[in-house]
Structures are given as structure tokens and as C-alpha cells.
Amino acid sequence: MARNQLIHELKQSGITHPAVLNAIASVPRENFVLSKLKDKAYDNVALPIDKEQTISQPYVVALMTQALFNHPHPQKILEIGTGSGYQAAILATIFKEIWTIERIEALYIKAKHTLQKLNYTNVHCTWADGNKGWLEHAPYDGIIVTAATATIPPALLEQLSPQGGILVIPLGATHEVQKLTLIKRQDNHYEKSVLELVSFVPLRSNTD
Ligand code: SAH
């Protein structure tokens, strides 16, 4: 019931891609939220997780995922800010191979465990500073940054595929409203557009 209501709300907010709607309908968000908040798992809101971080609002997860389809054939995706692992699970349901980076060790361990338990075998987790990207598996068709920053980390631009690579990133001062920005790379040309106003926790500059 709650899931159907959420899907209905997302459609009304402009989420139209069937793969994205199917992923939201199939990933059990209750496994990614704190046990005391399970009854709110399908509310269209961000919720607190451990270490003063948050699991993003389903609408924002869906919007960022849908934006990746601006690439002609997205397969390899990098996420910065694993958090609960929910966004990674959504990506794993749709795309071929997912790499995700978290700077807080306890969150990395918990998310990795949740993703393994639910059998998302195409997600690769690491504990590191996402500002540096993950060079080993680059280039990526898409990179999603789920934490806010005033400036785009140069490594992320470098690790985007020169053939239509898409970066989705909340740009702006932290703890305020940021502009969810889409950047499309063609060779060494980067085209920018703003998708939505959002509010993310800050992208920090090292591991804990
Ligand atoms: N995508 C998550 C929501 C993440 S909240 C989900 O679906 O649940 C943002 C996360 O980014 C936090 O867990 C925070 O610790 C992490 N983070 C902040 N700075 C980072 C950095 N430099 N590298 C990697 N992760 C970072």
C-alpha cells in the first residue's frame, strides 16, 4: 500500500522512467532505515541514519537515477556517499556495475552488509574519500554525488566517460539549499544544467 502510494507520488512529481519506478517499487527501503523508523520507510522523506547522516528522500533518489539516462547507454556507475546503501541498491537494480564510496567506516560496514544480505552482487563498496573518485574502474558512464559541495571535485570530472558521461551533484553551500546539477561530458566539453533544489549533508574532505 505505502509503496504504491509512493510510486503514485513520484509519477506526479515527474519521475516517468519505468526502470526507475520499478526499482523504487522493488528495493525494500525498510532494510536501509533505522529499525525504529521502519513504519516510515515508504514516506517520501529523507530519514536519519547512524553518524548524523541521512538516507535521501525517494524523490531525490529517483530524480538522480533518472538523470543518468541522459547517457545513451549507462552501465558503469560510481556513487559518492554510500550512506545506508539505498541509492546503491536502486542503481544496482537498473545498471550493470556499481561502485560506491563512503568516508565513515561504520556506515561503509553496515551498508556493505545490508547490500550483501539482499544479494546486490553488482555493487562494490569501499571506505575512502570520494573526492578522489575511484580511478581503478574509471571511466564511468555516470557519477552520482549524494553529499553537497560548493565546488566540483576535479577527479570526478576526469573520471567521467568522454562519450556522454553524466555527473549528478548537489552544488552549493552546505546546510542550505543546493542546486542539483547535471553535467554532461562530451570530449573535454562539459555542459551544465540545474534539475532541482535539494538539501544534502556536506561532502567532507577525508575519511573519519
Ligand atoms: N546515498 C545515501 C545517502 C547519503 S548521505 C543513501 O542512499 O543512503 C551522504 C553520505 O556521504 C554520508 O554517509 C557521508 O558520510 C558521505 N560522505 C561525505 N563526504 C564524503 C566523502 N568525501 N567521500 C565519501 N563519502 C562521503
Short mmCIF file of C-alpha atoms in Angstrom, two decimals, residues 22-116:
data_model
loop_
_atom_site.label_atom_id
_atom_site.label_comp_id
_atom_site.label_asym_id
_atom_site.label_seq_id
_atom_site.Cartn_x
_atom_site.Cartn_y
_atom_site.Cartn_z
CA ASN A 22 10.27 -0.41 -10.96
CA ALA A 23 13.45 -0.10 -8.91
CA ILE A 24 11.74 2.07 -6.29
CA ALA A 25 8.90 -0.46 -6.19
CA SER A 26 11.22 -3.44 -5.76
CA VAL A 27 14.01 -2.31 -3.39
CA PRO A 28 12.92 -2.87 0.26
CA ARG A 29 13.72 0.57 1.76
CA GLU A 30 12.74 -0.73 5.22
CA ASN A 31 16.05 -2.63 5.25
CA PHE A 32 18.05 0.60 4.86
CA VAL A 33 16.40 2.74 7.55
CA LEU A 34 16.85 2.53 11.35
CA SER A 35 14.63 -0.20 12.84
CA LYS A 36 12.64 2.34 14.88
CA LEU A 37 11.74 4.19 11.62
CA LYS A 38 10.62 1.17 9.58
CA ASP A 39 7.00 2.35 9.57
CA LYS A 40 8.16 5.49 7.74
CA ALA A 41 10.22 3.60 5.12
CA TYR A 42 7.85 4.46 2.25
CA ASP A 43 7.19 8.06 3.23
CA ASN A 44 8.61 10.39 0.59
CA VAL A 45 11.06 11.95 3.04
CA ALA A 46 14.75 11.80 3.99
CA LEU A 47 15.30 9.99 7.30
CA PRO A 48 18.17 10.00 9.80
CA ILE A 49 20.66 7.08 9.75
CA ASP A 50 23.68 6.50 12.03
CA LYS A 51 26.51 9.04 12.47
CA GLU A 52 24.27 12.07 11.87
CA GLN A 53 23.82 11.23 8.19
CA THR A 54 20.62 10.70 6.21
CA ILE A 55 19.04 8.32 3.72
CA SER A 56 17.87 10.57 0.86
CA GLN A 57 14.24 11.29 0.03
CA PRO A 58 12.91 8.70 -2.50
CA TYR A 59 12.01 11.53 -4.94
CA VAL A 60 15.61 12.77 -4.94
CA VAL A 61 16.99 9.22 -5.33
CA ALA A 62 14.61 8.68 -8.27
CA LEU A 63 15.43 12.04 -9.86
CA MET A 64 19.21 11.49 -9.65
CA THR A 65 18.84 7.97 -11.04
CA GLN A 66 16.59 9.11 -13.87
CA ALA A 67 19.14 11.81 -14.80
CA LEU A 68 21.69 9.10 -15.61
CA PHE A 69 19.58 8.19 -18.65
CA ASN A 70 20.94 11.34 -20.30
CA HIS A 71 23.81 8.98 -21.17
CA PRO A 72 22.93 6.91 -24.30
CA HIS A 73 23.68 3.53 -22.69
CA PRO A 74 24.58 3.82 -19.00
CA GLN A 75 26.20 0.70 -17.49
CA LYS A 76 29.06 1.67 -15.14
CA ILE A 77 28.03 3.96 -12.29
CA LEU A 78 30.00 5.49 -9.39
CA GLU A 79 28.28 6.82 -6.27
CA ILE A 80 29.98 9.10 -3.74
CA GLY A 81 28.37 8.80 -0.28
CA THR A 82 27.09 5.23 0.27
CA GLY A 83 25.27 6.17 3.50
CA SER A 84 22.66 3.47 4.06
CA GLY A 85 23.30 1.81 0.67
CA TYR A 86 19.75 2.51 -0.56
CA GLN A 87 20.71 4.63 -3.59
CA ALA A 88 23.32 1.99 -4.49
CA ALA A 89 20.64 -0.75 -4.36
CA ILE A 90 18.39 1.30 -6.68
CA LEU A 91 21.31 1.76 -9.10
CA ALA A 92 22.18 -1.96 -8.89
CA THR A 93 18.63 -2.91 -9.86
CA ILE A 94 18.91 -0.91 -13.09
CA PHE A 95 22.56 -0.70 -14.18
CA LYS A 96 25.24 -3.32 -14.78
CA GLU A 97 28.01 -2.44 -12.32
CA ILE A 98 28.03 -0.03 -9.37
CA TRP A 99 30.95 1.30 -7.33
CA THR A 100 30.17 3.25 -4.16
CA ILE A 101 32.43 5.14 -1.73
CA GLU A 102 31.76 6.06 1.91
CA ARG A 103 34.08 8.04 4.23
CA ILE A 104 32.63 6.88 7.57
CA GLU A 105 33.85 3.37 8.31
CA ALA A 106 30.85 2.28 10.40
CA LEU A 107 28.41 3.27 7.62
CA TYR A 108 30.56 1.54 4.99
CA ILE A 109 30.50 -1.71 7.02
CA LYS A 110 26.75 -1.57 7.68
CA ALA A 111 25.79 -0.72 4.08
CA LYS A 112 28.06 -3.40 2.67
CA HIS A 113 26.44 -5.96 4.96
CA THR A 114 22.89 -4.87 4.02
CA LEU A 115 23.66 -4.98 0.29
CA GLN A 116 25.23 -8.45 0.63
#
